[in-house]
Coordinates of C-alpha atoms in Angstrom, one line a residue:
M38 CA 39.9 -26.1 17.7
V39 CA 36.5 -24.3 17.1
D40 CA 34.7 -23.0 20.2
D41 CA 31.3 -24.8 20.2
R42 CA 29.6 -21.9 22.0
A43 CA 31.1 -19.3 19.5
L44 CA 30.0 -21.5 16.6
L45 CA 26.4 -21.7 18.0
L46 CA 26.2 -18.0 18.4
A47 CA 27.5 -17.4 14.9
L48 CA 24.9 -19.9 13.5
L49 CA 22.1 -18.1 15.4
D50 CA 23.0 -14.7 14.1
A51 CA 23.5 -16.0 10.6
A52 CA 20.0 -17.4 10.4
V53 CA 17.5 -15.3 8.4
D54 CA 14.5 -16.6 10.4
A55 CA 13.9 -15.7 14.0
I56 CA 15.2 -18.3 16.6
I57 CA 14.3 -18.2 20.3
V58 CA 15.5 -20.6 23.0
S59 CA 13.4 -20.8 26.2
D60 CA 13.2 -23.0 29.3
R61 CA 10.3 -25.1 30.5
D62 CA 8.6 -22.0 32.1
G63 CA 8.8 -20.0 28.9
K64 CA 11.7 -17.8 30.0
I65 CA 13.8 -16.6 27.0
L66 CA 17.4 -17.9 27.4
R67 CA 18.7 -16.8 24.1
L68 CA 17.6 -15.3 20.8
N69 CA 19.2 -14.2 17.5
K70 CA 19.2 -10.7 15.9
A71 CA 16.5 -11.7 13.4
A72 CA 14.2 -12.5 16.3
A73 CA 14.8 -9.1 18.0
A74 CA 14.3 -7.3 14.7
L75 CA 11.1 -9.3 13.9
F76 CA 9.4 -8.3 17.1
G77 CA 10.9 -4.8 17.3
H78 CA 12.7 -5.3 20.6
S79 CA 16.4 -5.4 21.5
T80 CA 18.0 -8.7 22.3
E81 CA 18.9 -7.4 25.8
A82 CA 15.3 -6.4 26.5
L83 CA 13.9 -9.8 25.5
T84 CA 16.4 -12.0 27.3
G85 CA 14.9 -13.2 30.5
Q86 CA 11.4 -12.2 29.6
N87 CA 8.6 -14.8 29.2
V88 CA 7.8 -15.7 25.6
R89 CA 4.2 -14.5 26.3
V90 CA 5.3 -10.9 25.6
L91 CA 5.6 -11.9 21.9
M92 CA 2.1 -13.2 21.7
P93 CA -1.4 -11.5 21.3
G94 CA -3.5 -11.6 24.5
E95 CA -5.6 -14.7 23.8
M96 CA -2.7 -16.8 22.7
A97 CA -0.5 -15.6 25.6
A98 CA -3.3 -16.6 28.1
R99 CA -3.4 -20.2 26.7
H100 CA 0.4 -20.6 26.4
D101 CA 1.2 -21.8 29.9
R102 CA -1.7 -24.3 29.9
F103 CA -0.4 -25.8 26.6
M104 CA 3.2 -26.1 27.9
R105 CA 2.0 -27.6 31.2
H106 CA -0.1 -30.2 29.4
H107 CA 2.9 -31.2 27.2
L108 CA 5.3 -31.5 30.1
E109 CA 2.8 -33.6 32.1
T110 CA 1.5 -35.9 29.3
G111 CA 4.2 -35.7 26.5
E112 CA 1.5 -35.0 24.0
K113 CA 2.8 -33.0 21.0
R114 CA 0.4 -30.4 19.6
I115 CA 3.0 -27.9 18.2
I116 CA 6.3 -29.5 19.0
G117 CA 7.8 -31.0 15.8
I118 CA 4.8 -29.8 13.8
G119 CA 4.9 -26.5 12.0
R120 CA 1.9 -24.2 12.6
D121 CA 0.6 -20.8 11.5
V122 CA 0.1 -18.5 14.5
E123 CA 0.2 -14.8 15.3
G124 CA 2.9 -12.7 16.9
Q125 CA 2.8 -9.3 18.5
R126 CA 5.5 -6.6 18.0
A127 CA 6.7 -4.1 20.5
D128 CA 4.3 -1.5 19.1
G129 CA 1.3 -3.8 19.7
K130 CA 0.9 -4.7 16.0
V131 CA -0.2 -8.3 15.5
F132 CA 1.2 -10.1 12.4
P133 CA 1.2 -13.7 10.9
L134 CA 3.9 -16.2 11.7
H135 CA 4.8 -19.8 10.9
L136 CA 6.1 -21.4 14.1
S137 CA 8.2 -24.6 14.5
V138 CA 9.1 -25.8 18.0
G139 CA 11.7 -28.4 19.0
R140 CA 12.4 -29.8 22.4
A141 CA 15.8 -30.6 23.9
D142 CA 16.4 -32.6 27.1
I143 CA 19.9 -31.7 28.5
E144 CA 21.1 -33.1 31.8
G145 CA 17.6 -33.3 33.2
E146 CA 16.6 -29.8 32.0
V147 CA 14.1 -29.1 29.3
A148 CA 14.6 -26.4 26.7
F149 CA 12.5 -25.4 23.7
V150 CA 13.8 -24.0 20.4
A151 CA 11.3 -22.0 18.4
I152 CA 12.0 -21.0 14.7
L153 CA 9.6 -18.3 13.5
H154 CA 9.1 -17.2 9.9
D155 CA 7.3 -13.9 9.1
Q156 CA 4.3 -14.6 6.9
T157 CA 3.3 -11.0 6.3
R158 CA 4.6 -10.9 2.8
R159 CA 3.1 -14.2 1.8
K160 CA -0.3 -13.3 3.3
A161 CA -0.2 -10.0 1.5
A162 CA 0.6 -11.7 -1.8
E163 CA -2.2 -14.2 -1.2
E164 CA -4.7 -11.4 -0.4
A165 CA -3.6 -9.4 -3.5
A166 CA -4.0 -12.5 -5.7
A167 CA -7.4 -13.3 -4.2
R168 CA -8.5 -9.7 -4.7
S169 CA -7.3 -9.8 -8.3
Q170 CA -9.1 -13.1 -8.9
R171 CA -12.3 -11.7 -7.3
M172 CA -12.2 -8.6 -9.5
D173 CA -11.7 -10.8 -12.6
A174 CA -14.6 -13.1 -11.6
I175 CA -16.9 -10.1 -10.8
G176 CA -15.9 -8.6 -14.1
Q177 CA -16.7 -11.7 -16.1
M178 CA -20.1 -12.0 -14.3
T179 CA -20.9 -8.3 -14.7
G180 CA -19.9 -8.3 -18.4
G181 CA -22.2 -11.3 -19.1
I182 CA -25.2 -9.7 -17.2
A183 CA -24.6 -6.3 -18.8
H184 CA -24.5 -7.8 -22.3
D185 CA -27.7 -9.8 -21.9
F186 CA -29.4 -6.8 -20.3
N187 CA -28.3 -4.5 -23.2
N188 CA -30.0 -6.9 -25.6
L189 CA -33.3 -6.7 -23.6
L190 CA -33.1 -2.9 -23.4
T191 CA -32.5 -2.7 -27.1
V192 CA -35.8 -4.5 -27.6
V193 CA -37.6 -2.3 -25.0
I194 CA -36.3 1.0 -26.4
G195 CA -36.9 0.0 -30.0
N196 CA -40.5 -0.9 -29.3
L197 CA -41.1 2.2 -27.2
E198 CA -39.9 4.4 -30.0
L199 CA -42.2 2.6 -32.6
L200 CA -45.1 3.0 -30.2
E201 CA -44.2 6.7 -29.6
M202 CA -44.3 7.3 -33.4
S203 CA -47.7 5.7 -33.8
E204 CA -49.4 6.9 -30.6
T205 CA -51.5 10.1 -30.8
A206 CA -52.9 10.5 -27.3
E207 CA -50.9 13.0 -25.3
K208 CA -51.3 11.1 -22.0
S209 CA -49.8 7.9 -23.6
R210 CA -47.0 9.9 -25.2
V211 CA -46.0 11.2 -21.8
L212 CA -46.0 7.7 -20.3
I213 CA -43.9 6.4 -23.3
S214 CA -41.5 9.2 -23.0
D215 CA -40.9 8.5 -19.3
A216 CA -40.4 4.8 -20.0
L217 CA -37.9 5.6 -22.8
E218 CA -36.0 7.9 -20.4
A219 CA -35.8 5.1 -17.8
A220 CA -34.7 2.6 -20.4
E221 CA -31.9 4.9 -21.6
L222 CA -30.7 5.3 -18.0
G223 CA -30.6 1.5 -17.8
A224 CA -28.6 1.4 -21.0
D225 CA -26.1 4.0 -19.6
L226 CA -25.8 1.9 -16.4
T227 CA -25.0 -1.3 -18.4
S228 CA -22.5 0.6 -20.5
R229 CA -20.6 1.6 -17.3
L230 CA -20.7 -2.1 -16.2
L231 CA -19.2 -3.1 -19.5
V232 CA -16.3 -0.6 -18.9
F233 CA -15.6 -2.3 -15.6
A234 CA -15.7 -5.7 -17.3
R235 CA -13.3 -4.4 -19.9
K236 CA -15.7 -5.3 -22.8
S237 CA -16.5 -1.8 -24.0
A238 CA -14.9 -0.4 -27.2
L239 CA -12.3 2.2 -26.4
Q240 CA -11.2 4.8 -28.9
S241 CA -7.5 4.6 -27.9
D242 CA -5.1 7.1 -29.4
V243 CA -1.8 8.7 -28.6
I244 CA -2.7 11.5 -26.2
A245 CA -1.1 14.5 -24.5
M246 CA -2.1 13.6 -20.9
N247 CA -1.7 17.2 -19.6
D248 CA -4.2 18.6 -22.2
A249 CA -6.8 16.0 -21.3
V250 CA -6.3 16.8 -17.6
S251 CA -6.5 20.6 -18.2
Q252 CA -9.8 20.1 -19.9
S253 CA -11.1 18.0 -17.0
L254 CA -9.8 20.7 -14.6
A255 CA -11.8 23.4 -16.4
M256 CA -15.0 21.3 -16.1
L257 CA -14.3 20.5 -12.5
K258 CA -13.9 24.2 -11.5
R259 CA -17.4 24.8 -12.8
T260 CA -18.8 21.7 -11.1
I261 CA -17.1 21.3 -7.7
G262 CA -18.6 23.3 -4.8
P263 CA -17.0 26.6 -3.6
H264 CA -15.9 25.0 -0.3
I265 CA -13.4 22.9 -2.2
S266 CA -10.3 24.2 -4.1
V267 CA -9.3 22.3 -7.3
E268 CA -5.6 22.5 -8.3
A269 CA -3.2 20.9 -10.8
S270 CA 0.4 20.0 -10.7
L271 CA 1.4 18.9 -14.3
A272 CA 4.8 17.7 -15.2
D273 CA 6.5 19.7 -18.0
D274 CA 8.3 16.8 -19.6
L275 CA 5.5 14.2 -19.7
W276 CA 5.9 11.2 -21.9
A277 CA 3.3 10.3 -24.4
A278 CA 0.7 7.6 -23.6
R279 CA -2.1 5.8 -25.4
A280 CA -5.7 6.0 -24.0
D281 CA -9.3 7.0 -24.8
A282 CA -9.2 10.7 -24.2
T283 CA -13.0 10.9 -23.4
Q284 CA -12.8 8.0 -21.0
L285 CA -9.7 9.6 -19.4
Q286 CA -11.6 12.8 -18.7
T287 CA -14.6 10.9 -17.4
A288 CA -12.3 9.0 -15.1
A289 CA -10.8 12.2 -13.7
L290 CA -14.2 13.7 -13.2
N291 CA -15.4 10.5 -11.4
L292 CA -12.4 10.5 -9.1
A293 CA -12.8 14.2 -8.3
L294 CA -16.5 13.9 -7.5
N295 CA -15.7 11.0 -5.2
A296 CA -13.1 13.2 -3.6
Q297 CA -15.7 16.0 -3.1
D298 CA -18.0 13.6 -1.3
A299 CA -15.2 12.7 1.1
M300 CA -14.8 16.4 2.1
P301 CA -18.2 17.6 3.3
G302 CA -16.5 20.3 5.4
G303 CA -14.3 21.5 2.5
G304 CA -10.7 20.8 1.4
R305 CA -8.5 20.4 -1.6
I306 CA -8.4 18.3 -4.7
V307 CA -5.2 18.0 -6.6
L308 CA -4.7 16.5 -10.1
E309 CA -1.1 15.6 -10.7
T310 CA 0.8 14.1 -13.7
R311 CA 4.2 12.5 -13.5
N312 CA 6.6 10.2 -15.3
V313 CA 7.4 7.1 -13.2
T314 CA 9.3 3.9 -13.7
L315 CA 8.1 0.7 -12.0
D316 CA 10.9 -1.7 -11.2
D317 CA 11.0 -5.2 -9.7
S318 CA 10.8 -4.0 -6.1
Y319 CA 7.5 -2.4 -6.8
I320 CA 6.2 -5.4 -8.7
A321 CA 6.9 -7.5 -5.7
Q322 CA 4.2 -5.5 -3.8
E323 CA 1.6 -5.2 -6.5
I324 CA -0.2 -7.7 -8.7
G325 CA -1.1 -7.3 -12.4
V326 CA 1.4 -4.6 -13.6
G327 CA 4.6 -5.0 -15.6
T328 CA 7.9 -3.3 -15.2
G329 CA 8.6 -0.3 -17.3
R330 CA 7.9 3.4 -17.8
Y331 CA 4.4 4.8 -17.1
V332 CA 2.6 8.1 -17.2
R333 CA 0.8 8.6 -13.8
L334 CA -2.3 10.6 -13.2
S335 CA -3.1 11.1 -9.5
V336 CA -6.3 12.5 -8.1
S337 CA -5.8 13.4 -4.4
D338 CA -8.0 14.9 -1.7
T339 CA -7.5 16.0 1.9
G340 CA -10.7 14.3 3.0
E341 CA -11.8 11.6 5.4
G342 CA -9.7 8.8 4.0
M343 CA -10.5 5.1 3.9
S344 CA -10.0 2.2 6.2
S345 CA -8.1 -0.9 4.9
E346 CA -11.5 -2.7 4.7
V347 CA -13.1 -0.1 2.5
R348 CA -9.9 0.1 0.3
S349 CA -10.1 -3.7 -0.3
H350 CA -13.6 -3.4 -1.8
A351 CA -13.4 0.1 -3.2
M352 CA -13.1 -1.0 -6.9
E353 CA -15.9 -3.6 -6.8
P354 CA -19.1 -2.5 -8.7
F355 CA -22.0 -1.4 -6.5
F356 CA -19.8 -1.1 -3.5
T357 CA -20.4 2.4 -1.9
T358 CA -20.1 4.0 1.5
K359 CA -22.6 6.7 0.6
P360 CA -26.2 6.7 2.0
T361 CA -28.9 4.7 0.1
G362 CA -29.9 6.6 -3.1
Q363 CA -26.8 8.8 -3.2
G364 CA -24.5 6.6 -5.3
T365 CA -24.4 3.6 -7.6
G366 CA -21.0 2.4 -6.5
L367 CA -19.9 2.2 -10.2
G368 CA -17.6 5.3 -10.5
L369 CA -14.4 3.8 -9.2
S370 CA -15.1 0.3 -10.7
M371 CA -15.6 2.0 -14.1
V372 CA -12.3 3.8 -13.8
Y373 CA -10.6 0.6 -12.8
G374 CA -12.0 -1.2 -15.9
F375 CA -10.9 1.6 -18.2
V376 CA -7.3 1.7 -16.9
K377 CA -7.0 -2.1 -17.0
Q378 CA -8.4 -2.2 -20.6
S379 CA -5.8 0.5 -21.5
G380 CA -3.0 -1.8 -20.3
G381 CA -2.4 0.2 -17.2
H382 CA -2.8 -0.1 -13.4
L383 CA -4.7 1.6 -10.6
T384 CA -3.6 2.1 -7.0
I385 CA -5.3 3.6 -3.9
Y386 CA -3.3 5.1 -1.1
S387 CA -5.4 6.3 1.8
E388 CA -5.3 6.8 5.5
P389 CA -8.3 7.5 7.8
G390 CA -8.4 11.2 8.6
Q391 CA -5.5 12.0 6.2
G392 CA -7.0 11.8 2.7
T393 CA -6.8 9.6 -0.4
T394 CA -4.7 9.5 -3.5
V395 CA -5.9 7.4 -6.5
S396 CA -3.2 6.9 -9.1
L397 CA -3.8 5.7 -12.7
Y398 CA -0.7 4.3 -14.5
F399 CA -0.7 4.3 -18.3
P400 CA 2.2 2.7 -20.3
A401 CA 4.5 5.3 -21.7
L402 CA 5.2 5.1 -25.5
I403 CA 9.0 4.8 -25.2
D404 CA 11.2 2.5 -27.1
A405 CA 12.3 -0.6 -25.1
M406 CA 16.0 -0.2 -25.9
E407 CA 15.8 3.4 -24.6
Y408 CA 14.2 2.1 -21.4
L409 CA 16.9 -0.5 -20.9
N410 CA 19.7 2.0 -21.6
A411 CA 18.2 4.5 -19.1
A412 CA 18.0 1.7 -16.5
E413 CA 21.7 0.9 -17.0
T414 CA 22.6 4.6 -16.7
D415 CA 20.6 4.8 -13.4
D416 CA 22.5 1.8 -12.0
D417 CA 25.9 3.3 -12.9
A418 CA 24.9 6.6 -11.2
Q419 CA 24.3 4.9 -7.8
S420 CA 27.5 5.5 -6.0
Q421 CA 28.4 4.7 -2.4
I422 CA 26.9 7.8 -1.0
G423 CA 26.5 6.4 2.5
S424 CA 30.1 6.1 3.5
G425 CA 29.3 4.1 6.6
Q426 CA 26.8 6.7 8.0
L427 CA 24.1 5.4 10.3
V428 CA 20.4 5.7 9.1
L429 CA 17.4 5.0 11.3
V430 CA 14.7 3.5 9.0
V431 CA 11.1 3.9 10.4
E432 CA 8.4 1.8 8.6
D433 CA 5.5 -0.3 9.9
D434 CA 5.1 -2.5 6.8
P435 CA 7.7 -5.3 7.2
R436 CA 8.1 -5.8 3.4
V437 CA 8.8 -2.1 2.8
L438 CA 11.1 -2.0 5.9
R439 CA 13.2 -4.9 4.5
L440 CA 13.4 -3.4 1.1
S441 CA 14.3 0.1 2.4
E442 CA 17.1 -1.4 4.6
A443 CA 18.5 -3.4 1.7
R444 CA 18.5 -0.3 -0.6
L445 CA 20.3 1.8 2.0
L446 CA 22.9 -0.9 2.7
S447 CA 23.6 -1.0 -1.0
F448 CA 24.5 2.7 -0.9
G449 CA 27.0 2.1 1.9
F450 CA 24.9 3.2 4.8
R451 CA 24.5 1.3 8.1
C452 CA 21.0 0.8 9.4
V453 CA 19.0 0.5 12.6
T454 CA 15.2 0.0 12.3
A455 CA 12.0 0.9 14.1
T456 CA 8.4 0.0 13.3
S457 CA 6.7 3.0 14.9
G458 CA 7.4 6.7 15.5
D459 CA 7.4 6.1 19.3
A460 CA 10.0 3.3 19.0
A461 CA 12.1 5.5 16.7
W462 CA 12.1 8.4 19.2
D463 CA 13.2 6.0 22.0
I464 CA 16.2 5.0 19.9
L465 CA 17.0 8.6 18.9
K466 CA 16.9 9.8 22.5
D467 CA 19.8 7.5 23.6
R468 CA 22.0 7.8 20.5
D469 CA 24.2 10.6 19.0
D470 CA 25.6 8.5 16.1
I471 CA 22.5 8.6 13.8
T472 CA 23.1 10.8 10.7
L473 CA 19.7 10.5 9.0
V474 CA 16.1 9.3 9.7
F475 CA 14.2 7.8 6.8
T476 CA 10.6 7.5 7.8
D477 CA 7.1 6.8 6.4
L478 CA 4.7 9.6 6.9
V479 CA 1.7 7.7 8.4
M480 CA 2.7 5.4 11.2
P481 CA 0.8 3.5 13.9
G482 CA 1.0 4.5 17.6
K483 CA 0.7 7.9 19.2
M484 CA 3.5 9.5 17.1
S485 CA 3.1 9.6 13.3
G486 CA 6.0 10.1 11.0
H487 CA 5.2 13.7 10.7
D488 CA 5.1 14.1 14.5
L489 CA 8.5 12.3 14.7
A490 CA 9.9 14.7 12.1
K491 CA 8.7 17.8 14.0
K492 CA 10.2 16.4 17.2
I493 CA 13.6 15.7 15.5
A494 CA 13.6 19.2 14.1
R495 CA 13.0 20.7 17.5
H496 CA 15.2 18.5 19.7
K497 CA 17.8 17.0 17.3
P498 CA 18.3 19.5 14.5
Q499 CA 21.7 18.0 13.5
V500 CA 19.9 14.8 12.3
R501 CA 18.9 14.9 8.7
L502 CA 15.4 13.7 7.7
L503 CA 13.8 12.2 4.6
M504 CA 10.1 11.2 4.6
T505 CA 8.2 8.9 2.2
S506 CA 4.6 8.6 1.5
G507 CA 2.1 7.3 -1.1
F508 CA 0.1 10.6 -1.0
S509 CA 0.5 12.8 -4.1
E510 CA 3.1 15.5 -4.0
G511 CA 0.5 18.2 -4.5
V512 CA -1.4 17.3 -1.4
L513 CA 1.8 16.9 0.7
R514 CA 3.3 20.2 -0.4
G515 CA 0.1 22.2 -0.1
G516 CA -1.5 20.4 2.8
R517 CA -1.2 19.9 6.5
I518 CA 1.0 16.9 6.5
G519 CA 4.8 17.0 6.0
A520 CA 5.0 20.0 3.7
E521 CA 8.0 21.4 5.5
F522 CA 10.2 18.3 5.1
A523 CA 11.9 16.5 2.2
I524 CA 9.4 13.9 0.9
L525 CA 10.0 11.0 -1.5
R526 CA 6.8 9.8 -3.2
K527 CA 6.0 6.1 -3.4
P528 CA 6.7 4.1 -5.5
Y529 CA 10.2 5.2 -6.1
R530 CA 13.3 3.7 -7.9
Q531 CA 16.7 3.2 -6.4
A532 CA 18.0 6.2 -8.4
D533 CA 15.2 8.4 -7.0
L534 CA 16.1 7.3 -3.5
A535 CA 19.8 8.0 -4.1
K536 CA 19.0 11.5 -5.4
A537 CA 16.8 12.3 -2.5
L538 CA 19.3 11.0 0.1
Q539 CA 22.1 13.0 -1.6
A540 CA 20.0 16.2 -1.6
V541 CA 19.2 15.8 2.1
L542 CA 22.8 15.1 3.1
D543 CA 24.1 18.0 1.0
D544 CA 21.6 20.3 2.7
R545 CA 23.8 20.1 5.9

């Protein structure tokens, strides 16, 4: 006969969503592994605690009053009705949840069962879709305005030129010349708006990306101030791509000049080219880009970086963080429009105080069958390199954490996870069975991924380490963050991860 208690425990731990059982006072009686992982605690640490520890301050303060009201009146505000709320992880990070609560009356005792589903991925997808729709709407509006304004400027410029030809008075000619110059500046402004709106005519051709970048580099070294070094890291085996070479050079210049503005005290700009393959796991995190092989141009700096709020608006026309009169806010929006019109994609990776990497992805000109055959070869090469070894995965983004854990499990590793450098070190201090730590570079809390890596090297040198980051390789290798450790650049494929893991393990 099946033991009911054992069956209940098995059902709890088999559930993908978090399940928490509490008494009438909010004391946690039982929880499953998914709940502990979701909130970044151990099951032992949470058992016996009040559910308030899993809530942000304002919600925690109201919780007891809500429960007391329900027990006294029987009124159901959440019970039996799903609701979107917020949870708080062990590292203090607040995240979106969908909460369903059920009540059970057993032998005069009241118990509550909460089922919680992490909404982080859905919210991120909604925000990305909304951002994409906003950019499209702004593009359509901007394109229409620019087109009409160009027609007006054509009339203005044409009539001014005719007037200039017939006018003999020197004073009038000077006024006409000034008006023509202003009108031509207006025409240049509208042409840049049309690039953002993807309505300008591009002279696309098969280009050698490295040659175009080298030409931009030569111009930049004459333009950028002496307090900033400009470097290049160009891949030798770069695939061919199709783009407008002039627009590409203009885009590189725009990005480099933006980078210069972010480093008033000096720093480094790195232009980097690489071949990359975007697979389904990357597509799940980005909107508007197809799977396949791309040529990537990254322009990176070691400057002030951007907040998440600034990043979300950075590609919109006329958005600028520069003082009034020092920028139009069209540089990055023009680059975005050019890349999109070329069939590519643009990403921004930035952290306040750490710098920024803007990456442009252009579809590589490679036969589709060659791409599929290469993908099959990559899959065949992914052997069980883990052999049951234990890996500590450290990542604050829950989507990336789940993906990283799934990838490592597929290699035959076992995994434990942490959502901050501080939490990871707490785990490492008490365990000697962890073979490798796979950590993001920039983490919340007092201890960044880089700080964690240095502490591991100093106190636990037997533990192997692999870091990952969205910053360009040139900045990481030559900069102040993570240069002394093995680093895997995001986005990466399963085969790239396998190769990096094998190299780190072999280094023992």
